[in-house]
mmCIF file with all atom_site columns, C-alpha atoms in Angstrom:
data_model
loop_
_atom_site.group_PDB
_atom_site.id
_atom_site.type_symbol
_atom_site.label_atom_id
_atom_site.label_alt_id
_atom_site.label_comp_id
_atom_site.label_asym_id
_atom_site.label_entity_id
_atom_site.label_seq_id
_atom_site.pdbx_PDB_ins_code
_atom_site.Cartn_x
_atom_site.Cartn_y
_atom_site.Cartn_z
_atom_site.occupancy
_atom_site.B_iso_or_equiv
_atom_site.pdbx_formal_charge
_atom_site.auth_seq_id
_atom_site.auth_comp_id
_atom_site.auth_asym_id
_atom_site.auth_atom_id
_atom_site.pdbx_PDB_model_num
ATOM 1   C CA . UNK A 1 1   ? 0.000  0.000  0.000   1.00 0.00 ? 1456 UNK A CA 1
ATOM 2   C CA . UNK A 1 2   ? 1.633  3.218  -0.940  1.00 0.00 ? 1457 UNK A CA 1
ATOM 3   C CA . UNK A 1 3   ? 1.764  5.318  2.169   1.00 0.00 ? 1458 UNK A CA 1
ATOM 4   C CA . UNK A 1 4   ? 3.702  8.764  -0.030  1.00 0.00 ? 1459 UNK A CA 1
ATOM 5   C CA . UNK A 1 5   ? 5.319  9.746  -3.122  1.00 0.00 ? 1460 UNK A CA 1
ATOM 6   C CA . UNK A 1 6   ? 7.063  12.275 -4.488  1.00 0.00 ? 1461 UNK A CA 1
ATOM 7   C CA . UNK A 1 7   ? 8.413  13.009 -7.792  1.00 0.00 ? 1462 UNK A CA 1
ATOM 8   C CA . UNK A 1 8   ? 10.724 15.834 -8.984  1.00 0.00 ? 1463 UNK A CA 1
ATOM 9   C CA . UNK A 1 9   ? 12.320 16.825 -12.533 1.00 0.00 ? 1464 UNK A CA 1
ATOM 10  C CA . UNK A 1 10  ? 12.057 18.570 -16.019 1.00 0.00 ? 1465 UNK A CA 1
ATOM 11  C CA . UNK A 1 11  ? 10.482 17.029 -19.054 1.00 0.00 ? 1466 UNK A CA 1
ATOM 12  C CA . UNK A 1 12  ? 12.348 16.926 -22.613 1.00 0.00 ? 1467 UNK A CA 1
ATOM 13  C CA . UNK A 1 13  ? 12.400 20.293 -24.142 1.00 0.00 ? 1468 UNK A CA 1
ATOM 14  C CA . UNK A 1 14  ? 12.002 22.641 -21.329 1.00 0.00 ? 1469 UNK A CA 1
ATOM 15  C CA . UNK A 1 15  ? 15.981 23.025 -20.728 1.00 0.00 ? 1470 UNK A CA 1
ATOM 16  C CA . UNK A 1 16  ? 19.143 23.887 -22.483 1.00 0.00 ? 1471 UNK A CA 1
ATOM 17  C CA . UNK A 1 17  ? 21.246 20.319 -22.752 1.00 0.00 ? 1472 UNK A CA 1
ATOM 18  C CA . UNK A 1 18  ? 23.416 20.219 -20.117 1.00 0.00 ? 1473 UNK A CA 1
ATOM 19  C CA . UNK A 1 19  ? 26.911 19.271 -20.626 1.00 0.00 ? 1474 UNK A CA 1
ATOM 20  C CA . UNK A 1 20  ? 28.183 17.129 -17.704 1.00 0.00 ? 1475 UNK A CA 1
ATOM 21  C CA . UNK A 1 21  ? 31.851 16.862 -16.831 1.00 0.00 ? 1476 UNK A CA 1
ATOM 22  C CA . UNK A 1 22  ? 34.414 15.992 -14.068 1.00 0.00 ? 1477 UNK A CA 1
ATOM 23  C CA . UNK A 1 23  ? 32.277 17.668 -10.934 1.00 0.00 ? 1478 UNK A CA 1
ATOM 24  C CA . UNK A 1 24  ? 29.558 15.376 -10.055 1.00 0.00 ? 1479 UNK A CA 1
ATOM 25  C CA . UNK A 1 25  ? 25.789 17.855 -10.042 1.00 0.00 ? 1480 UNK A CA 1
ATOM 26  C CA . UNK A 1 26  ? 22.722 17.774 -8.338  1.00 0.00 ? 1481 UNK A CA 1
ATOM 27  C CA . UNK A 1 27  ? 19.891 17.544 -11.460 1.00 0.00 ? 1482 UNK A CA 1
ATOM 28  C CA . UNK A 1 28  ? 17.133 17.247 -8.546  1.00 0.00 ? 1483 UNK A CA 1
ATOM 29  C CA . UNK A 1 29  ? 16.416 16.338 -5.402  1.00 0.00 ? 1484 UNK A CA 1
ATOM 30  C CA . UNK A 1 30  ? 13.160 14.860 -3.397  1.00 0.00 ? 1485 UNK A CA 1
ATOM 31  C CA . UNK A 1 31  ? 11.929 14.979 0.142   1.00 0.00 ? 1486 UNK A CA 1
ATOM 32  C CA . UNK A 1 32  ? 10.334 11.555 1.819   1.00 0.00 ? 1487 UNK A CA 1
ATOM 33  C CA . UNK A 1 33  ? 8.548  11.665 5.241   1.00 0.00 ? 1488 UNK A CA 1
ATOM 34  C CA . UNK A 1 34  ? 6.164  9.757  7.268   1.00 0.00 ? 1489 UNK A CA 1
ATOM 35  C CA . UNK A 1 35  ? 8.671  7.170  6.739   1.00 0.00 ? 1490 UNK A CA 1
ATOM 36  C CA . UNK A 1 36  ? 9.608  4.390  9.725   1.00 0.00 ? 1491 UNK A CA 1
ATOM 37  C CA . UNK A 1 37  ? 11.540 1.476  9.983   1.00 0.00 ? 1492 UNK A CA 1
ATOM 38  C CA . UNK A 1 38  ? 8.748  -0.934 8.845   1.00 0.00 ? 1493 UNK A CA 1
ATOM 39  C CA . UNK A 1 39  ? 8.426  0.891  5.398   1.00 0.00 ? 1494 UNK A CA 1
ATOM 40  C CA . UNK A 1 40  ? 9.806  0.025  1.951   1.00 0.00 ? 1495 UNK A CA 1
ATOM 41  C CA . UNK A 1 41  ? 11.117 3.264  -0.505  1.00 0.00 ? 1496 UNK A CA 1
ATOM 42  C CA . UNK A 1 42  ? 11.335 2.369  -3.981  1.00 0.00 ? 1497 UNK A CA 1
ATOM 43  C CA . UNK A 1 43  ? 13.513 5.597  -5.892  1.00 0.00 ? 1498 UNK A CA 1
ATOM 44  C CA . UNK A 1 44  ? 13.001 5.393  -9.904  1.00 0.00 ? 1499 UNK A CA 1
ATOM 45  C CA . UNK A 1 45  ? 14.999 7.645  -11.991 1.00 0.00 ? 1500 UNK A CA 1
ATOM 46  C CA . UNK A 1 46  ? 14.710 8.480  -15.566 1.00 0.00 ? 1501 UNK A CA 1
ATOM 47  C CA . UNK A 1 47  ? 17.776 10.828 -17.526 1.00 0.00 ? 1502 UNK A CA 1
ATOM 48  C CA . UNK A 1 48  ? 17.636 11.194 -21.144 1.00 0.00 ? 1503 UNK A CA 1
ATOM 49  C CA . UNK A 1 49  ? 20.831 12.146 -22.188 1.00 0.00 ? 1504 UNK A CA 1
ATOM 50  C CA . UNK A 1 50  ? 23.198 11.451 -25.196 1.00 0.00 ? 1505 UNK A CA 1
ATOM 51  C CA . UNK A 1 51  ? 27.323 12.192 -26.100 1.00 0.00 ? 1506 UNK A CA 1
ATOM 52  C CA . UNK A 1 52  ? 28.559 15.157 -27.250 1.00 0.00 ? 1507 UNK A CA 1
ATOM 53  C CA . UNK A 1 53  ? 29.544 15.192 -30.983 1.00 0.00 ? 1508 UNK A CA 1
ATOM 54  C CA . UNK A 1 54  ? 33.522 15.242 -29.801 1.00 0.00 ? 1509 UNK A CA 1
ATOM 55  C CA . UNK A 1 55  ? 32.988 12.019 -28.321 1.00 0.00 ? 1510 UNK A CA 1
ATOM 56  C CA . UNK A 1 56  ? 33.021 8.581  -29.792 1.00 0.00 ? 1511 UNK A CA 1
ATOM 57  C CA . UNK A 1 57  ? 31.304 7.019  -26.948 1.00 0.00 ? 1512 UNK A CA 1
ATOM 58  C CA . UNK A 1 58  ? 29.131 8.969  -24.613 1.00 0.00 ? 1513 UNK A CA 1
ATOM 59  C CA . UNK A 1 59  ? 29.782 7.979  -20.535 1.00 0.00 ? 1514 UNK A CA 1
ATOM 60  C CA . UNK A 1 60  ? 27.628 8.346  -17.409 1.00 0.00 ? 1515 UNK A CA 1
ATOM 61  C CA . UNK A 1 61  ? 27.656 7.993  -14.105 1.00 0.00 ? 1516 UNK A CA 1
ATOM 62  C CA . UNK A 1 62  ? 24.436 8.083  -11.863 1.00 0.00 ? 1517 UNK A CA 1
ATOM 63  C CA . UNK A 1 63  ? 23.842 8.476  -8.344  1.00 0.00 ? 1518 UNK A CA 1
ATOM 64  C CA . UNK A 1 64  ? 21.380 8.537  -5.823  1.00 0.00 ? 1519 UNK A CA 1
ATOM 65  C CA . UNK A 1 65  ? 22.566 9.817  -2.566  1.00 0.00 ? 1520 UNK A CA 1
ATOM 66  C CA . UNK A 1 66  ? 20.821 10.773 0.614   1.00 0.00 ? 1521 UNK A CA 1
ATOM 67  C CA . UNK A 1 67  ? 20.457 14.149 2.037   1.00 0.00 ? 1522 UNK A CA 1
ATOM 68  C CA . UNK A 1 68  ? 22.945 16.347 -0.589  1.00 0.00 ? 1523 UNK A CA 1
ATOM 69  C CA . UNK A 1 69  ? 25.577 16.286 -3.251  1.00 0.00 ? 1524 UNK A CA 1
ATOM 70  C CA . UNK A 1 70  ? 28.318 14.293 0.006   1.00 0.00 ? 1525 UNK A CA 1
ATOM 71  C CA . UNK A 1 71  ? 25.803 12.224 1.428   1.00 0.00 ? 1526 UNK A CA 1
ATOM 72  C CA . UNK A 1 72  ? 25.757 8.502  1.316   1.00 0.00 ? 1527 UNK A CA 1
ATOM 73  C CA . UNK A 1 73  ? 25.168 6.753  -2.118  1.00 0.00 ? 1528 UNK A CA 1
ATOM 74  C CA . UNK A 1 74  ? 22.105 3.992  -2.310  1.00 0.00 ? 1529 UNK A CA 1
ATOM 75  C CA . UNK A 1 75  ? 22.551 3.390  -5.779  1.00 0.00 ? 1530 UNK A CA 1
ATOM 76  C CA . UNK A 1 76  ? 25.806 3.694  -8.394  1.00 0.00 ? 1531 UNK A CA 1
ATOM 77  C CA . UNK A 1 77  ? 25.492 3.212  -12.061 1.00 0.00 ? 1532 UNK A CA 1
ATOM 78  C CA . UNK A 1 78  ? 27.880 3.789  -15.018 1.00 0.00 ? 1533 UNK A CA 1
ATOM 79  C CA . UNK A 1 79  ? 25.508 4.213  -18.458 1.00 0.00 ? 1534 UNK A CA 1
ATOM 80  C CA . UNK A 1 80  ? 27.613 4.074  -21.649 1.00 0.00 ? 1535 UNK A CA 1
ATOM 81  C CA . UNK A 1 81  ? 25.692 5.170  -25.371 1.00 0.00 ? 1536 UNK A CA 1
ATOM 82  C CA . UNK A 1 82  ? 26.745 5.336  -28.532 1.00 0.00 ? 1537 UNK A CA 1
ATOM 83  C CA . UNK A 1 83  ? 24.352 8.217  -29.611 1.00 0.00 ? 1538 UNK A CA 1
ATOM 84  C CA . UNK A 1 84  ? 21.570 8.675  -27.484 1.00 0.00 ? 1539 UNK A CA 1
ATOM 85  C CA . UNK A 1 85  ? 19.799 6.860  -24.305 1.00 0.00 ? 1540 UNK A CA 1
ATOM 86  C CA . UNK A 1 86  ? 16.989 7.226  -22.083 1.00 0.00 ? 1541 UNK A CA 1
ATOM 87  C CA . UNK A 1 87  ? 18.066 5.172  -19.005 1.00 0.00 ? 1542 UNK A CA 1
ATOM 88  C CA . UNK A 1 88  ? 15.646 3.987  -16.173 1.00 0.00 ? 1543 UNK A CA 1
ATOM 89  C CA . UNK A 1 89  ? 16.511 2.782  -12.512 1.00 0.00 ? 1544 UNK A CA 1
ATOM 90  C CA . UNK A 1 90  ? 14.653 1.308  -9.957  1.00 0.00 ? 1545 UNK A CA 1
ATOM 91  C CA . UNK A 1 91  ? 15.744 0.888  -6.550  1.00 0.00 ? 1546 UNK A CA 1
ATOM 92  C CA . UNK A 1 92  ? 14.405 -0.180 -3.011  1.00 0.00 ? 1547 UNK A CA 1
ATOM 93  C CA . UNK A 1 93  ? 15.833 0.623  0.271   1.00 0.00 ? 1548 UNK A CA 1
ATOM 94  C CA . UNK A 1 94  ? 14.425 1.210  4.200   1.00 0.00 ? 1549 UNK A CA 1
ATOM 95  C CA . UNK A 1 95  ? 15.000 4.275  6.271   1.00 0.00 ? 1550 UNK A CA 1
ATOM 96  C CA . UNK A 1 96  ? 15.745 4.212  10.106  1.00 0.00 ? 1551 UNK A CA 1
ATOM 97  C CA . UNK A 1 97  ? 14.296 8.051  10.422  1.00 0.00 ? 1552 UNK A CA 1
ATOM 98  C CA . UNK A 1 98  ? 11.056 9.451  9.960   1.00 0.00 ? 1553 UNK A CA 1
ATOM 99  C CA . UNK A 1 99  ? 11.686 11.713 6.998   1.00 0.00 ? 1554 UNK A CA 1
ATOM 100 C CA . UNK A 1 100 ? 14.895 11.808 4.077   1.00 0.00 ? 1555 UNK A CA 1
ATOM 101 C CA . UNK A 1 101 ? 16.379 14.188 1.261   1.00 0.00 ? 1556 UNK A CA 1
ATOM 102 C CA . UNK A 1 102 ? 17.545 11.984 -1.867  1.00 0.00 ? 1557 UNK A CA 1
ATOM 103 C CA . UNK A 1 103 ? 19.396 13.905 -4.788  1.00 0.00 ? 1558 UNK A CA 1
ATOM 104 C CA . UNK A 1 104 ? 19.889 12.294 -8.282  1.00 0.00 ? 1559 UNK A CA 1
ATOM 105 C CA . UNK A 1 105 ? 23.555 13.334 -9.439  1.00 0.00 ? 1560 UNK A CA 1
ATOM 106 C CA . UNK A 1 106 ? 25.854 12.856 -12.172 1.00 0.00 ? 1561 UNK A CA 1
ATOM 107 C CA . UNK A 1 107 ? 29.281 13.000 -13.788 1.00 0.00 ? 1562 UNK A CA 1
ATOM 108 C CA . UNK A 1 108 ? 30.694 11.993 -16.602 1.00 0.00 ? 1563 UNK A CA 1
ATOM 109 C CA . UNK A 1 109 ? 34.455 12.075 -16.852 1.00 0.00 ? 1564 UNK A CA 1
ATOM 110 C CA . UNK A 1 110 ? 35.995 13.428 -19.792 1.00 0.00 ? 1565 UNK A CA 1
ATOM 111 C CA . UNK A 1 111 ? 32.827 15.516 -20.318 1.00 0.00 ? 1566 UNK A CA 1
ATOM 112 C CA . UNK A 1 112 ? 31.233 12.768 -22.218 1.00 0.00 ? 1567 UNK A CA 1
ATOM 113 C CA . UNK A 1 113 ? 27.435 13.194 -21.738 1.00 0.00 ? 1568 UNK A CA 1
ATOM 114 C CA . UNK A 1 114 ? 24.723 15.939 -21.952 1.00 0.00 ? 1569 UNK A CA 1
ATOM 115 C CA . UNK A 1 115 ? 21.931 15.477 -20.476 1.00 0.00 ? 1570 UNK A CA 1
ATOM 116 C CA . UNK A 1 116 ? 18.766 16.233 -22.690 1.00 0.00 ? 1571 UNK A CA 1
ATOM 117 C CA . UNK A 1 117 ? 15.860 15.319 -21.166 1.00 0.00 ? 1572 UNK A CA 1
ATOM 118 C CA . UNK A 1 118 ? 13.592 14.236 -19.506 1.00 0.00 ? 1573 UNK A CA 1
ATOM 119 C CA . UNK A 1 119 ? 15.443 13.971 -15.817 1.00 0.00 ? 1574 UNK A CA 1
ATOM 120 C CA . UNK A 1 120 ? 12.810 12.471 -12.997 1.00 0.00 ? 1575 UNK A CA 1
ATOM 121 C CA . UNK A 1 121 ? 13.541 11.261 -9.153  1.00 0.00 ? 1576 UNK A CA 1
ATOM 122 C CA . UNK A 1 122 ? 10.506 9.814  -7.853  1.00 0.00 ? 1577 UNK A CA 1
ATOM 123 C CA . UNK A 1 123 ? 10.222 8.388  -4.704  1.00 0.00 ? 1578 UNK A CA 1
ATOM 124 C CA . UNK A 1 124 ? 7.132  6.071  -3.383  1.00 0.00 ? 1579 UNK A CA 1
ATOM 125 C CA . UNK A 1 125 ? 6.834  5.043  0.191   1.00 0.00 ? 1580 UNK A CA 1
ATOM 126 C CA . UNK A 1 126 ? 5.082  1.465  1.155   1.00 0.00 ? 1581 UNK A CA 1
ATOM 127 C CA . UNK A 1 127 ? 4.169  -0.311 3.889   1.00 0.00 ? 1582 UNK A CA 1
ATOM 128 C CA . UNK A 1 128 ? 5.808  -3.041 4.244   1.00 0.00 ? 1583 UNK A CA 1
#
């Protein structure tokens, strides 16, 4: 039974591509309460992004961390394209406290990925 969700991002279109390099960015974050230890959190991401034409093969990587841009990762992915790609994540994870910040970031070393659109962090709470 879904107890909360949240959802936060920008749909295709309604942003400049953004060029991702060395430094890993915040693209959005999401606030979860009424959370306790008996409850399930599933996070799904969605990042379309592609390579920049000065690239051969366009690189990713993709984060979820807790609270801000240094907090602790729950999920790690590294994405590779050869054009274009729309990835999708889902992960599930518990929470000791009664409320949490998540924030989807990337990098991309080499500066070999813009991201396009659409970028989405949702978050759904459960009961267990």
């Amino acid at each position: 039974m879904i107890i909360h969700l949240a959802s936060s991002g920008a749909q295709l279109g309604t942003f400049e591509p953004i060029e991702i390099g060395d430094e890993e960015v915040v693209l959005t974050g999401l606030w979860l309460d009424k959370l306790d230890p008996s409850c399930r959190i599933v996070l799904e991401i969605e990042i379309g992004w592609d390579k920049p034409i000065t690239s051969d093969l366009g690189e990713l990587e993709i984060m979820i961390r807790k609270k801000d841009l240094n907090g602790e990762i729950v999920e790690w992915t590294q994405e590779n394209c050869f054009n274009s790609a729309l990835t999708k994540i889902d992960v599930s994870t518990g929470e000791e406290s009664s409320f949490q910040n998540y924030v989807l970031t990337v990098k991309s070393l080499g500066t070999r990925a813009r991201i396009i659109g659409p970028y989405l962090l949702k978050g759904t709470v459960l009961s267990k």
